Amino acid sequence: NAGVTQTPKFRVLKTGQSMTLLCAQDMNHEYMYWYRQDPGMGLRLIHYSVGEGTTAKGEVPDGYNVSRLKKQNFLLGLESAAPSQTSVYFCASRPTGVEEQYFGPGTRLTVT
Amino acid sequence: GENVEQHPSTLSVQEGDSAVIKCTYSDSASNYFPWYKQELGKRPQLIIDIRSNVGEKKDQRIAVTLNKTAKHFSLHITETQPEDSAVYFCAASAPSGNTPLVFGKGTRLSVIA
């Protein structure tokens, strides 16, 4: 099993550009999460999904959209990137009935 | 909603000494309290967790204690080693399976050899 993977690993965007981050898991997990990690701010939840076809807002959803069309994939979209979205983005997943979250390796995004 | 405060933000200890990291939470309904370790450039990984029906849990050199009345929980690392150097995050979540974790802001632990 590859576990949780994220694509791409690094990306540099110009202000106003758009992009999609892909999170994929091969563990048949129901729950998936997108976090951003900034220095001194910990892990802040952007959006999450409790199952295929469902999404919900987290603590910091503004400027981001998500989709969970397939159970194994959770996409995070930035429609018009801003410098404030420079961060490291982590995806995580977990199965029903288990609280432990399994994190992906992260995507480092820089918006100039 | 839930709010988790974590202290200290940085902690330096000598190798072999103990380290203690403390967290408080605001929602008395929270019942699950995990600790994640994140080494430099790596992903966070669960190291230990505790539920509200348990006061203490140990796993070799690490232990977590929970005080439900005071709404705080702590991570204890004994006989620290250089490989314990990392950022540690506490978190809390409420009983519903759909309620996401809320993380503290992290503690950077440095173990000095």
Coordinates of C-alpha atoms in Angstrom, one line a residue:
Chain A
N1 CA 0.0 0.0 0.0
A2 CA 1.2 3.5 -0.9
G3 CA -0.8 4.9 2.0
V4 CA -1.7 8.6 1.6
T5 CA 0.0 10.4 -1.3
Q6 CA -0.1 14.0 -2.4
T7 CA 0.6 15.6 -5.7
P8 CA 2.5 17.8 -6.4
K9 CA 5.3 18.0 -3.7
F10 CA 6.2 21.6 -4.5
R11 CA 4.6 24.3 -6.5
V12 CA 5.2 28.0 -7.0
L13 CA 2.3 30.1 -8.2
K14 CA 1.8 33.7 -9.1
T15 CA -0.9 35.7 -7.5
G16 CA -4.2 35.1 -9.2
Q17 CA -3.3 31.7 -10.7
S18 CA -5.3 28.6 -10.0
M19 CA -4.3 25.1 -9.1
T20 CA -5.5 21.8 -7.7
L21 CA -3.8 19.7 -5.1
L22 CA -4.5 16.0 -5.2
C23 CA -4.7 13.7 -2.2
A24 CA -5.0 10.0 -2.9
Q25 CA -5.3 7.1 -0.4
D26 CA -5.4 3.4 -1.2
M27 CA -6.7 2.2 2.3
N28 CA -10.4 2.5 1.6
H29 CA -10.7 5.2 4.3
E30 CA -14.0 7.0 4.6
Y31 CA -12.7 10.3 6.2
M32 CA -10.3 12.7 4.5
Y33 CA -9.0 16.0 5.6
W34 CA -7.1 19.0 4.2
Y35 CA -4.9 21.0 6.6
R36 CA -2.5 23.9 6.2
Q37 CA 0.5 24.3 8.4
D38 CA 2.1 27.7 9.0
P39 CA 4.9 28.5 11.4
G40 CA 3.6 28.9 14.9
M41 CA 0.0 28.1 13.9
G42 CA -0.1 24.4 14.1
L43 CA -2.4 22.4 11.8
R44 CA -5.5 24.2 10.7
L45 CA -8.4 22.3 9.1
I46 CA -9.4 23.7 5.7
H47 CA -12.1 21.3 4.5
Y48 CA -12.9 17.7 5.2
S49 CA -15.1 14.8 3.9
V50 CA -16.9 12.1 5.8
G51 CA -17.4 10.0 2.7
E52 CA -17.6 9.9 -1.1
G53 CA -19.6 12.8 -2.4
T54 CA -19.6 14.8 0.8
T55 CA -17.5 17.8 1.9
A56 CA -17.7 20.2 4.9
K57 CA -15.9 23.4 5.9
G58 CA -13.2 23.4 8.5
E59 CA -11.6 26.3 10.4
V60 CA -10.1 28.2 7.5
P61 CA -12.1 27.4 4.3
D62 CA -12.0 30.8 2.6
G63 CA -10.3 30.8 -0.8
Y64 CA -10.4 27.0 -1.1
N65 CA -12.8 24.6 -2.7
V66 CA -12.8 20.8 -2.5
S67 CA -14.3 17.8 -4.2
R68 CA -14.6 14.1 -3.3
L69 CA -16.0 12.5 -6.4
K70 CA -14.2 9.2 -5.7
K71 CA -13.7 7.7 -2.3
Q72 CA -9.9 7.4 -2.8
N73 CA -9.3 11.0 -3.9
F74 CA -9.8 14.4 -2.2
L75 CA -9.0 17.4 -4.3
L76 CA -8.2 20.9 -2.9
G77 CA -8.6 23.8 -5.3
L78 CA -7.3 27.3 -5.2
E79 CA -9.3 29.4 -7.7
S80 CA -7.2 32.6 -7.4
A81 CA -4.1 32.2 -5.3
A82 CA -3.0 34.8 -2.9
P83 CA 0.3 35.2 -1.0
S84 CA -1.5 34.5 2.2
Q85 CA -2.0 30.9 0.9
T86 CA 1.7 30.3 1.0
S87 CA 1.9 27.3 3.3
V88 CA 2.5 23.6 3.6
Y89 CA -0.6 21.6 2.9
F90 CA -1.2 18.2 4.4
C91 CA -3.9 15.7 3.6
A92 CA -5.0 13.0 6.0
S93 CA -7.4 10.1 6.1
R94 CA -8.8 7.6 8.5
P95 CA -11.2 4.7 8.5
T96 CA -14.6 4.6 10.2
G97 CA -14.3 3.6 13.8
V98 CA -10.6 4.5 14.1
E99 CA -9.6 7.9 15.3
E100 CA -5.9 7.9 14.1
Q101 CA -5.4 10.1 11.1
Y102 CA -2.8 9.0 8.5
F103 CA -1.0 12.0 6.9
G104 CA 0.4 12.4 3.5
P105 CA 3.9 13.8 2.9
G106 CA 2.7 17.4 2.3
T107 CA 2.8 19.9 -0.5
R108 CA 4.8 23.1 -0.1
L109 CA 3.1 25.9 -2.0
T110 CA 4.5 29.3 -2.5
V111 CA 2.5 32.2 -4.0
T112 CA 4.4 35.2 -5.2
Chain B
G1 CA -16.4 25.2 19.0
E2 CA -13.4 23.5 20.5
N3 CA -10.2 25.5 21.3
V4 CA -6.9 23.8 22.2
E5 CA -4.1 25.7 23.9
Q6 CA -0.6 24.2 24.0
H7 CA 2.4 25.2 26.1
P8 CA 5.2 25.8 25.9
S9 CA 5.8 26.6 22.3
T10 CA 9.5 25.7 22.5
L11 CA 11.3 23.4 25.0
S12 CA 14.9 22.5 25.4
V13 CA 16.1 19.6 27.6
Q14 CA 19.3 17.8 28.2
E15 CA 19.5 14.3 27.0
G16 CA 18.3 11.9 29.6
D17 CA 16.0 14.5 31.3
S18 CA 12.2 14.5 31.2
A19 CA 10.0 16.7 29.0
V20 CA 6.4 17.7 29.7
I21 CA 4.1 19.4 27.3
K22 CA 0.7 20.6 28.4
C23 CA -2.6 21.3 26.6
T24 CA -5.9 22.6 27.7
Y25 CA -9.2 22.3 25.9
S26 CA -12.5 24.2 26.1
D27 CA -15.3 21.7 25.1
S28 CA -16.2 19.5 28.0
A29 CA -17.8 17.1 25.5
S30 CA -14.4 16.3 24.0
N31 CA -13.4 12.7 24.7
Y32 CA -10.5 11.8 22.5
F33 CA -7.0 13.4 22.9
P34 CA -4.1 12.3 20.6
W35 CA -0.5 13.5 20.4
Y36 CA 1.3 13.7 17.1
K37 CA 5.0 14.0 16.5
Q38 CA 6.4 15.7 13.4
E39 CA 10.1 15.4 12.6
L40 CA 11.7 18.1 10.5
G41 CA 10.4 17.9 6.9
K42 CA 8.2 14.9 7.7
R43 CA 4.5 14.3 8.1
P44 CA 2.8 14.2 11.5
Q45 CA 2.5 10.7 13.1
L46 CA 0.4 9.6 16.0
I47 CA 2.5 8.6 19.0
I48 CA -0.1 8.1 21.7
D49 CA -3.7 8.9 22.5
I50 CA -6.1 8.8 25.4
R51 CA -9.8 8.7 25.8
S52 CA -11.8 10.5 28.5
N53 CA -12.6 7.3 30.4
V54 CA -8.9 6.8 31.2
G55 CA -6.7 9.0 33.4
E56 CA -3.3 7.9 32.2
K57 CA -1.7 5.8 29.4
K58 CA 1.9 4.8 29.0
D59 CA 3.9 3.4 26.1
Q60 CA 7.5 2.8 27.0
R61 CA 9.1 6.3 27.5
I62 CA 6.0 8.3 26.7
A63 CA 2.9 8.8 28.8
V64 CA -0.2 11.0 28.6
T65 CA -2.3 12.1 31.5
L66 CA -5.8 13.6 31.4
N67 CA -7.6 15.7 34.0
K68 CA -11.2 16.0 32.8
T69 CA -12.3 18.2 35.6
A70 CA -9.6 20.8 34.8
K71 CA -9.9 20.1 31.0
H72 CA -6.2 19.6 30.5
F73 CA -3.9 16.8 29.4
S74 CA -0.2 16.4 29.2
L75 CA 2.5 14.5 27.3
H76 CA 5.4 13.2 29.4
I77 CA 8.6 11.9 27.8
T78 CA 11.2 10.3 30.1
E79 CA 14.9 9.6 29.5
T80 CA 14.8 11.9 26.4
Q81 CA 17.0 11.1 23.5
P82 CA 18.2 13.2 20.5
E83 CA 15.7 11.4 18.2
D84 CA 12.9 12.8 20.4
S85 CA 13.7 16.2 18.9
A86 CA 10.6 17.2 16.9
V87 CA 7.4 19.3 17.0
Y88 CA 4.7 17.7 19.1
F89 CA 1.0 18.5 18.6
C90 CA -1.9 17.8 20.9
A91 CA -5.4 17.6 19.7
A92 CA -9.0 17.1 20.9
S93 CA -12.3 16.0 19.4
A94 CA -15.8 15.6 20.6
P95 CA -17.7 12.2 20.7
S96 CA -19.3 12.4 17.2
G97 CA -17.4 10.4 14.7
N98 CA -17.8 13.2 12.2
T99 CA -16.3 15.9 14.5
P100 CA -12.8 16.8 13.3
L101 CA -9.8 17.0 15.5
V102 CA -8.7 20.5 16.7
F103 CA -5.0 20.8 17.0
G104 CA -2.8 22.9 19.4
K105 CA -0.2 25.1 17.8
G106 CA 2.6 22.7 18.6
T107 CA 5.7 22.5 20.8
R108 CA 9.2 22.4 19.3
L109 CA 11.2 20.0 21.5
S110 CA 15.0 20.1 21.3
V111 CA 17.0 17.4 23.1
I112 CA 20.6 18.5 23.6
A113 CA 23.2 15.8 23.7

